[in-house]
Coordinates of C-alpha atoms and ligand atoms in Angstrom, one line a residue:
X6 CA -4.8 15.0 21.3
X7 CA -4.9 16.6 18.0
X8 CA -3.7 19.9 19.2
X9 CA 0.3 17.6 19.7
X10 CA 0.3 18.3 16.2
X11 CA 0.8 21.8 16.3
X12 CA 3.3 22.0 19.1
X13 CA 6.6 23.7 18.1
X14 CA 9.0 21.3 15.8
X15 CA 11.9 20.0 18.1
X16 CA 8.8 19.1 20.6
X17 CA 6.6 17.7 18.3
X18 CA 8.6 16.1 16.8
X19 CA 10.5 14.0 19.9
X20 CA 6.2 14.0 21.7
X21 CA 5.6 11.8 18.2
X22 CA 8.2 9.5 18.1
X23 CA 8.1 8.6 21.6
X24 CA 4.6 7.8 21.4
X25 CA 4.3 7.4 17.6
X26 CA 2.3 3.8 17.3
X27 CA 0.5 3.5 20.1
X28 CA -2.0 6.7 20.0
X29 CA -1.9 8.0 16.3
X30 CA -5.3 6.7 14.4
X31 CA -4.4 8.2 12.0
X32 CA -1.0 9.4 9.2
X33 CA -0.4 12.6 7.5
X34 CA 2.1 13.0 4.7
X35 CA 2.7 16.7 3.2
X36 CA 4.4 16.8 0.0
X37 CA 2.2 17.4 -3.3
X38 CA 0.6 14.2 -2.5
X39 CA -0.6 15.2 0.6
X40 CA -2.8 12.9 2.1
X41 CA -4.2 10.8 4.9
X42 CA -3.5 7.0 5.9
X43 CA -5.2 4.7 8.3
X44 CA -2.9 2.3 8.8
X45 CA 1.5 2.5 9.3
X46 CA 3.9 -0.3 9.1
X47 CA 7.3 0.0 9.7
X48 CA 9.8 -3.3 9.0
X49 CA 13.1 -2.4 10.5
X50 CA 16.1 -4.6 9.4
X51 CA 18.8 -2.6 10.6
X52 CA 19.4 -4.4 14.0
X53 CA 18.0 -7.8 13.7
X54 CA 20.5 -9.6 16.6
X55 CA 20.3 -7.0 19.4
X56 CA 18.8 -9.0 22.1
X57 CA 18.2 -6.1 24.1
X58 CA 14.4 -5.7 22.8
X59 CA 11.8 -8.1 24.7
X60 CA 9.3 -8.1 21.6
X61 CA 10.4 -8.0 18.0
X62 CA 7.0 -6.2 17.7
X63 CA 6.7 -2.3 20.0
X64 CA 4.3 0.1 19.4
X65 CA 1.6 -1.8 18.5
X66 CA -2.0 -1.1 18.0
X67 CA -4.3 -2.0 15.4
X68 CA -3.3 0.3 12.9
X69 CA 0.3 1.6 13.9
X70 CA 2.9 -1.3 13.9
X71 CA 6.5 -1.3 14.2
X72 CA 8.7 -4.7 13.8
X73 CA 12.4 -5.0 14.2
X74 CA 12.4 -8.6 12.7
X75 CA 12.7 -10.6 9.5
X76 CA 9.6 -8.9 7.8
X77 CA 8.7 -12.3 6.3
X78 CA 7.5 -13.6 10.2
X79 CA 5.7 -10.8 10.1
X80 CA 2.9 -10.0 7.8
X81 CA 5.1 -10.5 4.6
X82 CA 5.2 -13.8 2.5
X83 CA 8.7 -14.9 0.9
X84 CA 7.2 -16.2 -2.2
X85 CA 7.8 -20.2 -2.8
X86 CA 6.8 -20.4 -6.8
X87 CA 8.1 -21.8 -10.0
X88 CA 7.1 -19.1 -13.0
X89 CA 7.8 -21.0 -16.4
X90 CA 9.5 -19.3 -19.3
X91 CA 6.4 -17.3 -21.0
X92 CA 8.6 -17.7 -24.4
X93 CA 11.0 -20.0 -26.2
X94 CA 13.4 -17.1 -25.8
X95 CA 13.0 -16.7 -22.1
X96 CA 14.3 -18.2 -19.0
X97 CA 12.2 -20.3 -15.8
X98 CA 12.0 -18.8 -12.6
X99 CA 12.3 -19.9 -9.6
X100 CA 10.7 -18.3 -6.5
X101 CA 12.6 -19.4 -3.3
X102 CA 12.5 -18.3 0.4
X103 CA 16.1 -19.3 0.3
X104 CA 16.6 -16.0 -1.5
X105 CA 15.5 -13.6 1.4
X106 CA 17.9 -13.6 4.3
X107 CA 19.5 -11.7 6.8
X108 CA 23.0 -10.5 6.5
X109 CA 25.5 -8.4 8.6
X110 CA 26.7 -5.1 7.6
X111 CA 30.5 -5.1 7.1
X112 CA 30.5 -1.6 6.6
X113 CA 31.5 0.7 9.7
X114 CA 28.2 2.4 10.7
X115 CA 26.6 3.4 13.7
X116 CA 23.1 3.3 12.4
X117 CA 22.9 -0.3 11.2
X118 CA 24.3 -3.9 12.0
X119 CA 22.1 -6.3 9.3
X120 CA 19.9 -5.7 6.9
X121 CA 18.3 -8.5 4.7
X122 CA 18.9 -9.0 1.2
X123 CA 17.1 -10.3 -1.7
X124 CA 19.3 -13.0 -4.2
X125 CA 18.9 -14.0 -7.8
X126 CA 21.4 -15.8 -9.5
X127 CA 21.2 -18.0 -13.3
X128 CA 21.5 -21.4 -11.9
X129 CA 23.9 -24.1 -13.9
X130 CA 20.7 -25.5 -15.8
X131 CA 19.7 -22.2 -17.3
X132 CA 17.0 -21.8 -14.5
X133 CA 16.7 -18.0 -13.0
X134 CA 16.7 -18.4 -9.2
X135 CA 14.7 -15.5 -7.8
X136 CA 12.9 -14.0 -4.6
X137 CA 9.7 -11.4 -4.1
X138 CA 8.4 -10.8 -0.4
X139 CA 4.7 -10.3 -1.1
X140 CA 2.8 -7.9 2.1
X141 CA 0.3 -10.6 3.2
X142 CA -1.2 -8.7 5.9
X143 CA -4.1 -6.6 3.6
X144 CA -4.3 -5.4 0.1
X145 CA -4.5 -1.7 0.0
X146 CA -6.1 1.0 -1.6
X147 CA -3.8 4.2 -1.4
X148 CA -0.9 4.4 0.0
X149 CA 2.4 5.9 0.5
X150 CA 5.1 3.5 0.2
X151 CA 9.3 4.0 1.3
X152 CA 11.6 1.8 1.2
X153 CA 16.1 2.3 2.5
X154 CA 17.9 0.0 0.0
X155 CA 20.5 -0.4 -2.8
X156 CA 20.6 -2.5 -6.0
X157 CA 24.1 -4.3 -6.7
X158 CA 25.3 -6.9 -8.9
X159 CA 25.9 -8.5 -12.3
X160 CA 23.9 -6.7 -15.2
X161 CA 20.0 -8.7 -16.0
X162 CA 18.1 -8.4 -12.9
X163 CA 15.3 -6.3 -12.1
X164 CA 14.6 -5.2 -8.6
X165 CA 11.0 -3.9 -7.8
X166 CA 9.1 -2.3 -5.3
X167 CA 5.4 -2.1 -6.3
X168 CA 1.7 -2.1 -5.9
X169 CA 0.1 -4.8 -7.9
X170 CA -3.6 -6.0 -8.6
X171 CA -3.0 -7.1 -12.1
X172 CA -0.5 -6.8 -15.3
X173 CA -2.9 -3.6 -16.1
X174 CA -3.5 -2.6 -12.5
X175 CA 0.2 -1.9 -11.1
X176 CA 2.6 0.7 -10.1
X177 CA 6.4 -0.1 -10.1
X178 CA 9.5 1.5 -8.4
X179 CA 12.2 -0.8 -10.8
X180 CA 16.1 -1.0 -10.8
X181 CA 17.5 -2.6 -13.5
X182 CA 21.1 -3.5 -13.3
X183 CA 22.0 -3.4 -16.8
X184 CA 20.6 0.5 -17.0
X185 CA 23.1 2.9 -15.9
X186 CA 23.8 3.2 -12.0
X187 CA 22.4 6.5 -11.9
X188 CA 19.0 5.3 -13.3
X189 CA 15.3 4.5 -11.6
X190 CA 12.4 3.7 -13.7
X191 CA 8.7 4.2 -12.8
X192 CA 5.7 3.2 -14.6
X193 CA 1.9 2.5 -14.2
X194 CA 1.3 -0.2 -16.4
X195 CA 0.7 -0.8 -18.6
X196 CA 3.3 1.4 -20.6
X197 CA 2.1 -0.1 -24.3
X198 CA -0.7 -0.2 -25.6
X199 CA -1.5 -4.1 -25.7
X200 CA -2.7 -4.1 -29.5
X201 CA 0.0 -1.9 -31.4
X202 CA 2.5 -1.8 -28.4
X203 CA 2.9 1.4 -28.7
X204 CA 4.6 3.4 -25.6
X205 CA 1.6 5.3 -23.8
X206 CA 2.8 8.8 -23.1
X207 CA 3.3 9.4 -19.5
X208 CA 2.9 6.2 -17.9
X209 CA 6.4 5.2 -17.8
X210 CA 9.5 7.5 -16.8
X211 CA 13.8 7.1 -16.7
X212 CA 14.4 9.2 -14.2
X213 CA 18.2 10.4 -13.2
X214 CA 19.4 10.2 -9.1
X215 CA 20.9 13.2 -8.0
X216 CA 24.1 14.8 -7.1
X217 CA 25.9 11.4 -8.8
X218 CA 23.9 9.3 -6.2
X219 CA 24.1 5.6 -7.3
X220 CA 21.3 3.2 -7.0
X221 CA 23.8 0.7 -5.2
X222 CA 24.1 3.5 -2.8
X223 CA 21.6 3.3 0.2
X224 CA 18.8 5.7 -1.1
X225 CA 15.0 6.1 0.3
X226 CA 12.8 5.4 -2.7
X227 CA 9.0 6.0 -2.2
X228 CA 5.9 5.7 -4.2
X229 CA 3.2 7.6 -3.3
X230 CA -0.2 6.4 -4.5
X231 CA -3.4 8.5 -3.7
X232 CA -7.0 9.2 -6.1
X233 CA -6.1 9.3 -9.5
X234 CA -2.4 10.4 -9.2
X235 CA 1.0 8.3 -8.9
X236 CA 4.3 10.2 -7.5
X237 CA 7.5 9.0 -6.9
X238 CA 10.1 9.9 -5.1
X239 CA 13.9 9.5 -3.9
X240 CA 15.2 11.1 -0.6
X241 CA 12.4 13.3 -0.2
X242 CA 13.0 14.9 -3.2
X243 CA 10.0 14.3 -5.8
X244 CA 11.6 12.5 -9.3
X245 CA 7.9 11.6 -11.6
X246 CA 4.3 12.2 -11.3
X247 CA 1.6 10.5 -13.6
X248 CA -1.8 10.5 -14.0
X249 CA -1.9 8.1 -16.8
X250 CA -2.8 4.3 -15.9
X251 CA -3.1 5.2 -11.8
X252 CA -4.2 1.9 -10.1
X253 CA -8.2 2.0 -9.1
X254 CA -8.3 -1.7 -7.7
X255 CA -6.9 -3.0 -4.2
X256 CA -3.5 -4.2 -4.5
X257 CA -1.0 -6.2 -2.9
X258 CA 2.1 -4.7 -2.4
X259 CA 5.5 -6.8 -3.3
X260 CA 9.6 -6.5 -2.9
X261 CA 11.3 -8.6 -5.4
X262 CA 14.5 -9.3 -7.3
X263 CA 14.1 -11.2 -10.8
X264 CA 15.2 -11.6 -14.0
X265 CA 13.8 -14.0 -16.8
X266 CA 16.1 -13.5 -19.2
X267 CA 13.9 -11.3 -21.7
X268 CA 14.2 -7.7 -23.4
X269 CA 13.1 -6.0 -20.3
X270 CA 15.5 -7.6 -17.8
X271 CA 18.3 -8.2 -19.7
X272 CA 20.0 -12.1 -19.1
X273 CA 22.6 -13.1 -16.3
X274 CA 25.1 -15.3 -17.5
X275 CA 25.3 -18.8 -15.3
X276 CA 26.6 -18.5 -12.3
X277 CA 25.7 -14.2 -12.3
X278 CA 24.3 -12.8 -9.0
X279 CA 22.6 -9.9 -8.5
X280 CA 21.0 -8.4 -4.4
X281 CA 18.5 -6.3 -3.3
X282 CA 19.6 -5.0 0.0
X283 CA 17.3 -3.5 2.6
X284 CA 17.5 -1.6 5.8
X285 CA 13.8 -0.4 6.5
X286 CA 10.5 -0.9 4.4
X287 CA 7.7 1.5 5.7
X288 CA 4.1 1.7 4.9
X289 CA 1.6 4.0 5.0
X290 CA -2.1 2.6 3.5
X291 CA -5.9 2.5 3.2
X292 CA -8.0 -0.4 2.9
X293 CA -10.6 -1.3 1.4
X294 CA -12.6 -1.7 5.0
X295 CA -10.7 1.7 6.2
X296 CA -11.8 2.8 9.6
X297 CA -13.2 6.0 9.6
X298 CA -11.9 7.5 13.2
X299 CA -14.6 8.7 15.5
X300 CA -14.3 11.7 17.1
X301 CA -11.0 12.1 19.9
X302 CA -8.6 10.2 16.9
X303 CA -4.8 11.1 16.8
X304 CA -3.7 12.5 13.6
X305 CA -0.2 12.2 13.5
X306 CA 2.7 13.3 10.7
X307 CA 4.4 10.2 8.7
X308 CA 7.1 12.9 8.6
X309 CA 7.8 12.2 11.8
X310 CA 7.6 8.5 12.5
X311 CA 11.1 6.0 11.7
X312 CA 11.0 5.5 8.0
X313 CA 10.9 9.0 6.9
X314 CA 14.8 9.9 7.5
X315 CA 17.1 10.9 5.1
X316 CA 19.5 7.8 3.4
X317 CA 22.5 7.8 5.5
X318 CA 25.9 9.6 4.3
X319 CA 28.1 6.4 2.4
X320 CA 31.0 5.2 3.8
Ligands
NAG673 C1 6.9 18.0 5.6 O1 7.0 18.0 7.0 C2 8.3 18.0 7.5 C3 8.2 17.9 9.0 O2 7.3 18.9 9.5 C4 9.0 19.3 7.1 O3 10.3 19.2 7.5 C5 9.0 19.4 5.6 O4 9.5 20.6 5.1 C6 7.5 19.3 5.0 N1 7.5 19.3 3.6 C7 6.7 20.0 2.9 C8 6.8 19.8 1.4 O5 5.8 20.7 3.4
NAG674 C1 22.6 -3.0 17.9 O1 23.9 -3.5 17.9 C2 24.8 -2.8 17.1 C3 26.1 -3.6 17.1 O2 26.0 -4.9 17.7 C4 25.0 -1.5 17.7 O3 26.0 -0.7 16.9 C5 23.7 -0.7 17.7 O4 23.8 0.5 18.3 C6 22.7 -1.5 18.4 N1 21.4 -0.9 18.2 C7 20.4 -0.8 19.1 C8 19.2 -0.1 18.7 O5 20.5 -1.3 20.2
NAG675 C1 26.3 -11.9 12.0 O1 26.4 -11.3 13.3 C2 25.8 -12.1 14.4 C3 25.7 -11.3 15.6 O2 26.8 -10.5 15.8 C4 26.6 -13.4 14.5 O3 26.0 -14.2 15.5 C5 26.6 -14.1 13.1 O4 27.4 -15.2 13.2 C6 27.0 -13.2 12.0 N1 26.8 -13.9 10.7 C7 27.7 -13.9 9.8 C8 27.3 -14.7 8.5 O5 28.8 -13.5 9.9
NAG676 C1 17.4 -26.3 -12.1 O1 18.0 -26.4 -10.8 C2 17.2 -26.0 -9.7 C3 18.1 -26.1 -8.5 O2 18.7 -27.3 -8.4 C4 16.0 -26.9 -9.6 O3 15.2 -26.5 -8.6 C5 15.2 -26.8 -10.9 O4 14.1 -27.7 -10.9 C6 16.1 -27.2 -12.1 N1 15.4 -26.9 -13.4 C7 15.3 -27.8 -14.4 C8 14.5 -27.4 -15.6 O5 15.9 -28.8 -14.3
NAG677 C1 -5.1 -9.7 -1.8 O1 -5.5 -9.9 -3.1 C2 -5.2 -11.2 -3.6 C3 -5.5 -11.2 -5.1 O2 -6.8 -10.8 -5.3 C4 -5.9 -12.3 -2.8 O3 -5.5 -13.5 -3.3 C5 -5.5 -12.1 -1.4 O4 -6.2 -13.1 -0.6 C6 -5.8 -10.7 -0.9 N1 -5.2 -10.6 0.5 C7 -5.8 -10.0 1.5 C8 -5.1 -10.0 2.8 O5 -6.9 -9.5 1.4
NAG678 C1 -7.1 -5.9 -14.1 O1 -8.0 -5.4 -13.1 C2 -8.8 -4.4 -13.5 C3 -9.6 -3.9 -12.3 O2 -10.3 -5.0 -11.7 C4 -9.7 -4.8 -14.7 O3 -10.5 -3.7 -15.1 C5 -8.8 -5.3 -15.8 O4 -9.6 -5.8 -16.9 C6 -7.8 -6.4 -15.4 N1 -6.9 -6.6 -16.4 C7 -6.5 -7.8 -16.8 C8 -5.5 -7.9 -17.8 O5 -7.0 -8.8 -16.2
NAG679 C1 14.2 4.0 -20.6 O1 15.4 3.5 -20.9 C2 15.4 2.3 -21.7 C3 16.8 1.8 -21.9 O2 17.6 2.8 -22.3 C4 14.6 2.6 -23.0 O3 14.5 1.4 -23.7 C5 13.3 3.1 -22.7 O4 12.6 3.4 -23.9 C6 13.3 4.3 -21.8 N1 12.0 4.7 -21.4 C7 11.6 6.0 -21.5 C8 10.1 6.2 -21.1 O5 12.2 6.9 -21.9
NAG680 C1 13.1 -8.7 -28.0 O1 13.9 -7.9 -28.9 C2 14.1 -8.6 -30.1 C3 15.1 -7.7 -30.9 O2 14.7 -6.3 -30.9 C4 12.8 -8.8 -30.9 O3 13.0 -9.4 -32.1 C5 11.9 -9.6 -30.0 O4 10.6 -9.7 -30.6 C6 11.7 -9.0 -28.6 N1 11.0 -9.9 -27.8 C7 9.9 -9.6 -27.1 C8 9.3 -10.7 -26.3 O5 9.5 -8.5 -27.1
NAG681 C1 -7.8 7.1 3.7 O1 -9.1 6.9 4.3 C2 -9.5 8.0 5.0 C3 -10.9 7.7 5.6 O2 -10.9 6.5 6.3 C4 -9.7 9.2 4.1 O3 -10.0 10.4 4.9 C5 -8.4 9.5 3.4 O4 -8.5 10.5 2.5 C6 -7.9 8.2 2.7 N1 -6.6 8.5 2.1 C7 -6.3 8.3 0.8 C8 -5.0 8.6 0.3 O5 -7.2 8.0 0.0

């Protein structure tokens, strides 16, 4: 079967995608962080009330999933938490499931109908309403992680999409609403050192979208982490690469939109709201118990499987 790989592109490509979960063992991405992945998830939003599919879960084999339902039935936690103020100068938060939900798309498109969205808002008593999706299904070692969303609201929240193990052990895709709307940061923390709080030089990075892309515009973010390297990317094209602070540690891997009112996130005036909106997350990871394929395994391009497409043209 590994010989499907080398078929010409147009037939390849339509071969992989009809068959894409069921038979591939095994994923292989291609850009300067070329690498191999044992396991695929893809968590597909974008047409959540279409009765026409039997099972919200197709494709599926032990390693190659793909869901078109509420990702947090599905191997994904919607995190149910109260985080008190770390400082007198800071704000509670409060973790609630009733900050993930689904909604329609109002916009006319052909690709999409809902998507889900993740809501923070500064509640009348001061309290910061928030909401994180946390992938419950394994930690992972390496992996290659996309995600089709936008980031819109009042300025003070943070949304993130990230690997974490620790406050030392994490690698962050963040959106800040009060940074300019051209603006994604990326770090591997930590970015200071912990005794002078110093900046440490290349583990944190302001990076620009481009051709006057906005980050409330639907864009394919991705974070690509492999052996002692961390790249990011944003549709297709690579943004930051850093091989200062790269995580060594299984992580969990974690979608959320916060704010505590500190220097970082900025504060939301009461009553502010702030969403994380989200069409498709997909996941390409190791283990720490990876399965190495015998002999006769499928090795099949994450270049071709859903998750992988260009963001689509904005209304
Ligand atoms: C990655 O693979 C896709 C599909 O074959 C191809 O279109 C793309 O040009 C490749 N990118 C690189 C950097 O090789
Ligand atoms: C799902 O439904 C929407 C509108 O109801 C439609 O535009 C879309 O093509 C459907 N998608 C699929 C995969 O059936
Ligand atoms: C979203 O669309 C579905 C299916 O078309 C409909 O049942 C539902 O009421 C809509 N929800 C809202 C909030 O409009
Ligand atoms: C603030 O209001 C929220 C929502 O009603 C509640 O869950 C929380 O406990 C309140 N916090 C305080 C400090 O009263
Ligand atoms: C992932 O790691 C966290 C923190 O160590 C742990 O609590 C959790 O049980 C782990 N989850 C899985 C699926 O291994
Ligand atoms: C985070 O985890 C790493 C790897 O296990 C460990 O070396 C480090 O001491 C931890 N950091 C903190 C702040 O606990
Ligand atoms: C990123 O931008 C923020 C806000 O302008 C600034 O405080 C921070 O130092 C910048 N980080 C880097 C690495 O340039
Ligand atoms: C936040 O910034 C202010 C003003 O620069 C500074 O005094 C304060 O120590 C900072 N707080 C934290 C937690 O870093
Ligand atoms: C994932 O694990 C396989 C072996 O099971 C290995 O060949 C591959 O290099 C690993 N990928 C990464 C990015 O570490």
């Amino acid at each position: 079967m590994r010989s499907d790989i080398s078929l010409p592109f147009s037939i390849a490509a339509a071969f992989l995608l009809a068959k894409v979960a069921a038979e591939c063992t095994q994923f292989s991405t291609n850009s300067s962080t070329a690498a191999r992945y044992n396991f695929y998830r893809f968590y597909d939003a974008r047409n959540l009330y279409n009765s026409s599919k039997k099972s919200a879960v197709s494709e599926s084999s032990a390693q190659s999933k793909t869901f078109s339902t509420v990702p947090w039935s599905t191997g994904w936690d919607a995190r149910s938490s109260f985080k008190p103020a770390f400082t007198a100068q800071t704000l509670d938060m409060q973790y609630t499931p009733a900050g993930v939900f689904i909604r329609n798309n109002t916009q006319a498109s052909q690709d999409f109908s809902t998507y889900i969205s993740l809501y923070t808002t500064r509640l009348p008593n001061g309290t910061q309403q928030t909401a994180a999706l946390d992938y419950a299904e394994y930690n992972v070692t390496h992996a290659s992680i996309r995600i089709l969303a936008r980031v819109r609201g009042a300025s003070g929240a943070v949304a993130g999409f990230f690997t974490y193990h620790n406050d030392t052990t994490e690698s962050d895709i963040e959106m800040l609403t009060r940074d300019p709307s051209t603006q994604v940061r990326y770090s591997n923390q930590p970015t200071e050192d912990p005794q002078t709080n110093e900046p440490i030089s290349g583990s944190t990075f302001n990076v620009s979208l481009a051709s006057q892309r906005s980050t409330s515009d639907w864009n394919v973010h991705r974070l690509d982490w492999v052996q002692g390297r961390s790249v990011w990317y944003v549709n297709d094209a690579q943004a930051a690469s850093s091989e200062v602070n790269v995580p060594d540690t299984a992580s969990r891997i974690t979608l959320n939109l916060w704010s505590n009112g500190g220097n970082f996130s900025g504060e939301m005036g009461i009553g502010d709201e702030a969403w994380f909106d989200v069409q498709w997350i997909a996941l390409f990871f190791n283990v720490t118990s990876s399965p190495d394929p015998q002999g006769g395994g499928t090795v099949c391009s994450a270049e071709f499987t859903p998750g992988t497409s260009k963001p689509p043209s904005d209304q």
